């Protein structure tokens, strides 16, 4: 296992936020970065600009909506899957998987599900079931696996500044949380919560009511590790300074470090 810094970042429009992304990559230098909400067709993905700062890339784009990408510092990710199984009629670009730097990385953008109840929430839960089914095989892999992305789930009330304001939101519904818990129960490690069991850590602050300025945040960006990868987990954090940049995404990059040696 190499010493790796692995991050996930919902960019909320890669063309609009490209300066922010490039600044973050050059400053923090993640070895692997998973991006969500590209909101760009494949032809508009800025591969050349990313390569100019040392990153090879894979992407699964979609005009105006969704879209995921995997970036690798000084390397080219080797694609292993595009889209989850069982979604022949699903046109959304939400899952991309690649081998990079000795780790298998799944980058995901789980459906938001609002408004609920309704067809969007039903789609969220159906997509989550497909993820749970597929993740069982990844969890049991003999290779280190990271499932990173915007899960659009607030796992517990400790992962939000004030649950009362979001009680009707799809991110906090019992069905959403139950799906996330079932995923963890396969044997995945929720990296940030594992290292910070008693701290409020946020990864998302919406654009309304000065939520960023008041630190009224949510934790919805997660990096899950299978049993082969989890013993190497040494650090985790949120690059919150990115959320304070001009014209920011409403998410901040969330990262972990896998050390070159197992924890004892």
Tab-separated table of C-alpha atoms in Angstrom:
chain	number	residue	atom	x	y	z
A	1	UNK	CA	0.000	0.000	0.000
A	2	UNK	CA	1.315	3.418	-0.950
A	3	UNK	CA	0.900	6.452	1.269
A	4	UNK	CA	-2.175	7.957	-0.397
A	5	UNK	CA	-4.357	11.013	0.099
A	6	UNK	CA	-7.782	10.259	-1.397
A	7	UNK	CA	-10.482	12.910	-1.673
A	8	UNK	CA	-14.063	13.348	-2.788
A	9	UNK	CA	-15.457	16.685	-3.960
A	10	UNK	CA	-18.895	17.575	-5.288
A	11	UNK	CA	-17.735	20.331	-7.616
A	12	UNK	CA	-21.263	21.554	-8.497
A	13	UNK	CA	-20.355	22.420	-12.089
A	14	UNK	CA	-16.812	21.731	-13.224
A	15	UNK	CA	-16.713	24.482	-15.831
A	16	UNK	CA	-17.927	27.135	-13.385
A	17	UNK	CA	-15.605	25.950	-10.589
A	18	UNK	CA	-12.524	24.992	-12.605
A	19	UNK	CA	-10.308	27.738	-11.102
A	20	UNK	CA	-11.302	26.566	-7.594
A	21	UNK	CA	-10.605	22.951	-8.530
A	22	UNK	CA	-7.187	23.691	-10.011
A	23	UNK	CA	-6.189	25.786	-7.002
A	24	UNK	CA	-7.244	23.001	-4.639
A	25	UNK	CA	-5.367	20.341	-6.618
A	26	UNK	CA	-2.176	22.407	-6.717
A	27	UNK	CA	-2.366	23.312	-3.019
A	28	UNK	CA	-3.502	20.020	-1.435
A	29	UNK	CA	-2.148	17.569	-4.032
A	30	UNK	CA	-4.504	14.624	-3.467
A	31	UNK	CA	-3.230	11.426	-5.054
A	32	UNK	CA	-6.779	10.467	-6.065
A	33	UNK	CA	-9.763	12.797	-6.353
A	34	UNK	CA	-13.356	11.756	-7.010
A	35	UNK	CA	-15.605	14.493	-8.409
A	36	UNK	CA	-19.394	14.648	-8.569
A	37	UNK	CA	-21.963	16.903	-10.239
A	38	UNK	CA	-19.780	17.748	-13.214
A	39	UNK	CA	-22.829	19.166	-15.040
A	40	UNK	CA	-20.923	18.862	-18.303
A	41	UNK	CA	-21.113	16.643	-21.367
A	42	UNK	CA	-18.137	14.378	-22.024
A	43	UNK	CA	-16.842	16.674	-24.765
A	44	UNK	CA	-16.714	19.602	-22.336
A	45	UNK	CA	-14.676	17.899	-19.635
A	46	UNK	CA	-11.433	19.894	-19.031
A	47	UNK	CA	-9.003	16.977	-19.316
A	48	UNK	CA	-6.214	19.119	-20.806
A	49	UNK	CA	-6.340	21.676	-17.993
A	50	UNK	CA	-6.211	18.904	-15.408
A	51	UNK	CA	-3.317	17.257	-17.180
A	52	UNK	CA	-1.448	20.587	-17.121
A	53	UNK	CA	-1.368	20.393	-13.303
A	54	UNK	CA	-0.355	16.735	-13.256
A	55	UNK	CA	-3.622	14.796	-13.188
A	56	UNK	CA	-4.811	12.012	-15.447
A	57	UNK	CA	-8.574	11.621	-15.512
A	58	UNK	CA	-11.581	9.483	-16.328
A	59	UNK	CA	-15.050	10.963	-16.567
A	60	UNK	CA	-18.662	9.981	-17.097
A	61	UNK	CA	-20.372	13.208	-18.029
A	62	UNK	CA	-23.906	14.398	-18.625
A	63	UNK	CA	-25.007	17.763	-19.952
A	64	UNK	CA	-26.384	20.083	-17.231
A	65	UNK	CA	-26.821	17.368	-14.580
A	66	UNK	CA	-24.972	14.689	-12.620
A	67	UNK	CA	-21.594	13.465	-13.889
A	68	UNK	CA	-18.664	11.853	-12.040
A	69	UNK	CA	-14.909	11.754	-12.559
A	70	UNK	CA	-11.790	10.174	-11.065
A	71	UNK	CA	-8.499	12.096	-11.121
A	72	UNK	CA	-5.070	10.613	-10.413
A	73	UNK	CA	-1.912	12.528	-9.635
A	74	UNK	CA	0.923	11.595	-11.997
A	75	UNK	CA	-1.052	8.591	-13.260
A	76	UNK	CA	-3.912	7.531	-15.478
A	77	UNK	CA	-6.853	5.748	-13.805
A	78	UNK	CA	-7.704	2.372	-15.338
A	79	UNK	CA	-11.472	2.136	-15.745
A	80	UNK	CA	-13.153	-0.990	-14.380
A	81	UNK	CA	-16.847	-0.027	-14.439
A	82	UNK	CA	-19.121	2.726	-15.727
A	83	UNK	CA	-22.568	2.729	-14.126
A	84	UNK	CA	-24.008	0.283	-11.603
A	85	UNK	CA	-25.373	-3.126	-12.661
A	86	UNK	CA	-29.101	-3.363	-13.165
A	87	UNK	CA	-29.582	0.082	-14.608
A	88	UNK	CA	-30.176	-0.574	-18.284
A	89	UNK	CA	-32.895	2.095	-18.376
A	90	UNK	CA	-30.992	4.564	-16.155
A	91	UNK	CA	-29.559	7.448	-18.180
A	92	UNK	CA	-27.997	9.273	-15.199
A	93	UNK	CA	-24.192	9.445	-14.967
A	94	UNK	CA	-23.685	8.573	-11.305
A	95	UNK	CA	-21.057	5.846	-10.905
A	96	UNK	CA	-17.506	5.406	-12.179
A	97	UNK	CA	-14.887	2.934	-10.963
A	98	UNK	CA	-11.174	2.657	-11.618
A	99	UNK	CA	-7.953	1.097	-10.399
A	100	UNK	CA	-5.379	3.729	-9.488
A	101	UNK	CA	-2.247	3.733	-7.314
A	102	UNK	CA	-2.994	0.170	-6.164
A	103	UNK	CA	-6.527	0.929	-4.931
A	104	UNK	CA	-9.906	0.243	-6.514
A	105	UNK	CA	-11.952	3.435	-6.291
A	106	UNK	CA	-15.684	3.754	-6.828
A	107	UNK	CA	-16.842	7.339	-7.338
A	108	UNK	CA	-20.574	7.837	-6.808
A	109	UNK	CA	-23.204	10.542	-6.831
A	110	UNK	CA	-26.261	9.147	-5.115
A	111	UNK	CA	-29.611	10.716	-6.097
A	112	UNK	CA	-30.828	13.591	-3.948
A	113	UNK	CA	-34.407	12.289	-3.810
A	114	UNK	CA	-36.276	15.547	-3.274
A	115	UNK	CA	-39.120	16.210	-3.193
A	116	UNK	CA	-40.305	13.294	-1.120
A	117	UNK	CA	-42.456	11.349	-1.242
A	118	UNK	CA	-42.591	10.955	-4.983
A	119	UNK	CA	-40.810	9.475	-8.012
A	120	UNK	CA	-37.470	11.160	-7.246
A	121	UNK	CA	-37.364	9.629	-3.775
A	122	UNK	CA	-38.360	6.241	-5.168
A	123	UNK	CA	-35.499	6.526	-7.672
A	124	UNK	CA	-33.096	7.401	-4.851
A	125	UNK	CA	-34.024	4.299	-2.878
A	126	UNK	CA	-33.929	2.046	-5.947
A	127	UNK	CA	-30.474	3.364	-6.853
A	128	UNK	CA	-29.333	2.835	-3.279
A	129	UNK	CA	-30.490	-0.799	-3.451
A	130	UNK	CA	-28.446	-1.326	-6.597
A	131	UNK	CA	-25.428	0.173	-4.857
A	132	UNK	CA	-25.893	-2.066	-1.814
A	133	UNK	CA	-26.124	-5.164	-4.010
A	134	UNK	CA	-23.039	-4.274	-6.008
A	135	UNK	CA	-21.006	-3.079	-3.009
A	136	UNK	CA	-21.229	-6.498	-1.347
A	137	UNK	CA	-18.747	-7.881	-3.865
A	138	UNK	CA	-16.419	-4.899	-3.497
A	139	UNK	CA	-16.490	-5.214	0.278
A	140	UNK	CA	-15.318	-8.823	0.031
A	141	UNK	CA	-12.517	-8.033	-2.427
A	142	UNK	CA	-8.964	-9.098	-1.651
A	143	UNK	CA	-7.842	-5.654	-2.847
A	144	UNK	CA	-8.209	-2.308	-1.041
A	145	UNK	CA	-11.433	-0.578	-2.095
A	146	UNK	CA	-12.690	2.959	-1.453
A	147	UNK	CA	-16.289	3.983	-2.184
A	148	UNK	CA	-16.167	7.778	-2.263
A	149	UNK	CA	-18.710	10.381	-3.146
A	150	UNK	CA	-21.739	12.461	-2.380
A	151	UNK	CA	-24.139	9.969	-0.804
A	152	UNK	CA	-26.871	12.548	-0.209
A	153	UNK	CA	-27.490	10.970	3.200
A	154	UNK	CA	-27.054	12.526	6.627
A	155	UNK	CA	-26.324	9.320	8.583
A	156	UNK	CA	-27.315	10.547	12.072
A	157	UNK	CA	-28.483	13.704	13.796
A	158	UNK	CA	-24.877	14.337	14.828
A	159	UNK	CA	-24.070	14.855	11.147
A	160	UNK	CA	-26.227	17.980	10.811
A	161	UNK	CA	-26.357	21.312	12.614
A	162	UNK	CA	-30.103	21.130	13.269
A	163	UNK	CA	-32.211	18.175	12.122
A	164	UNK	CA	-35.484	19.949	12.881
A	165	UNK	CA	-35.004	22.239	9.877
A	166	UNK	CA	-34.571	19.269	7.517
A	167	UNK	CA	-37.113	16.762	8.822
A	168	UNK	CA	-38.959	16.551	5.495
A	169	UNK	CA	-35.812	16.435	3.365
A	170	UNK	CA	-34.902	13.217	1.527
A	171	UNK	CA	-31.391	13.314	3.021
A	172	UNK	CA	-32.719	12.629	6.531
A	173	UNK	CA	-35.559	10.214	5.846
A	174	UNK	CA	-35.500	6.953	7.818
A	175	UNK	CA	-35.425	4.979	4.549
A	176	UNK	CA	-32.303	6.851	3.367
A	177	UNK	CA	-30.530	6.359	6.670
A	178	UNK	CA	-31.521	2.708	6.822
A	179	UNK	CA	-29.991	2.095	3.394
A	180	UNK	CA	-26.746	3.749	4.460
A	181	UNK	CA	-26.656	1.694	7.645
A	182	UNK	CA	-27.241	-1.527	5.709
A	183	UNK	CA	-24.322	-0.603	3.468
A	184	UNK	CA	-22.055	-0.093	6.483
A	185	UNK	CA	-23.206	-3.376	7.983
A	186	UNK	CA	-21.671	-5.220	5.053
A	187	UNK	CA	-18.340	-4.376	6.691
A	188	UNK	CA	-17.494	-0.919	5.343
A	189	UNK	CA	-15.741	1.682	7.504
A	190	UNK	CA	-17.084	5.248	7.448
A	191	UNK	CA	-13.664	6.929	7.543
A	192	UNK	CA	-14.444	10.308	9.065
A	193	UNK	CA	-16.807	8.975	11.684
A	194	UNK	CA	-14.328	6.200	12.553
A	195	UNK	CA	-11.565	8.713	13.289
A	196	UNK	CA	-13.843	11.353	14.807
A	197	UNK	CA	-16.550	9.390	16.619
A	198	UNK	CA	-17.683	12.260	18.854
A	199	UNK	CA	-17.115	15.351	16.685
A	200	UNK	CA	-19.439	17.261	14.398
A	201	UNK	CA	-17.779	17.244	10.985
A	202	UNK	CA	-19.527	18.924	8.054
A	203	UNK	CA	-18.842	18.672	4.315
A	204	UNK	CA	-21.753	20.698	2.876
A	205	UNK	CA	-23.177	24.134	3.619
A	206	UNK	CA	-25.994	25.320	1.374
A	207	UNK	CA	-26.104	28.799	-0.128
A	208	UNK	CA	-29.039	30.026	1.969
A	209	UNK	CA	-29.404	31.917	5.254
A	210	UNK	CA	-25.637	32.343	5.720
A	211	UNK	CA	-25.232	28.668	6.530
A	212	UNK	CA	-21.542	28.725	5.615
A	213	UNK	CA	-20.840	31.777	7.753
A	214	UNK	CA	-22.718	30.217	10.694
A	215	UNK	CA	-21.196	26.754	10.170
A	216	UNK	CA	-24.688	25.314	9.735
A	217	UNK	CA	-23.515	22.272	7.826
A	218	UNK	CA	-24.273	18.672	6.944
A	219	UNK	CA	-22.039	15.631	6.489
A	220	UNK	CA	-23.157	13.962	3.256
A	221	UNK	CA	-19.810	13.268	1.522
A	222	UNK	CA	-18.390	9.948	2.665
A	223	UNK	CA	-15.367	7.733	1.998
A	224	UNK	CA	-16.070	4.100	2.863
A	225	UNK	CA	-13.268	1.533	3.145
A	226	UNK	CA	-13.477	-2.218	2.761
A	227	UNK	CA	-11.766	-4.448	5.370
A	228	UNK	CA	-8.571	-4.669	3.320
A	229	UNK	CA	-8.202	-0.873	3.132
A	230	UNK	CA	-9.462	0.173	6.570
A	231	UNK	CA	-6.384	-0.902	8.608
A	232	UNK	CA	-4.322	1.631	6.627
A	233	UNK	CA	-6.552	4.607	7.506
A	234	UNK	CA	-4.431	7.180	9.348
A	235	UNK	CA	-6.001	10.618	8.804
A	236	UNK	CA	-9.180	12.268	7.550
A	237	UNK	CA	-10.441	15.796	7.186
A	238	UNK	CA	-12.293	18.445	5.227
A	239	UNK	CA	-10.572	21.170	3.192
A	240	UNK	CA	-13.106	23.742	4.348
A	241	UNK	CA	-11.063	26.658	2.988
A	242	UNK	CA	-12.290	25.735	-0.508
A	243	UNK	CA	-15.876	26.505	0.545
A	244	UNK	CA	-14.734	30.044	1.371
A	245	UNK	CA	-13.314	30.763	-2.097
A	246	UNK	CA	-15.072	33.076	-4.572
A	247	UNK	CA	-17.978	31.376	-6.389
A	248	UNK	CA	-17.575	28.119	-4.449
A	249	UNK	CA	-19.351	24.813	-4.599
A	250	UNK	CA	-21.685	24.248	-1.663
A	251	UNK	CA	-19.504	21.241	-0.760
A	252	UNK	CA	-15.900	21.174	0.456
A	253	UNK	CA	-13.387	18.470	-0.478
A	254	UNK	CA	-13.378	15.627	2.036
A	255	UNK	CA	-10.281	13.448	2.276
A	256	UNK	CA	-8.566	10.538	3.948
A	257	UNK	CA	-5.000	9.344	4.119
A	258	UNK	CA	-4.090	5.703	3.775
A	259	UNK	CA	-0.658	5.115	5.285
A	260	UNK	CA	1.928	2.753	3.899
A	261	UNK	CA	1.710	0.617	7.047
A	262	UNK	CA	-1.234	-0.982	8.809
A	263	UNK	CA	-2.371	0.318	12.156
A	264	UNK	CA	-1.654	-2.052	15.018
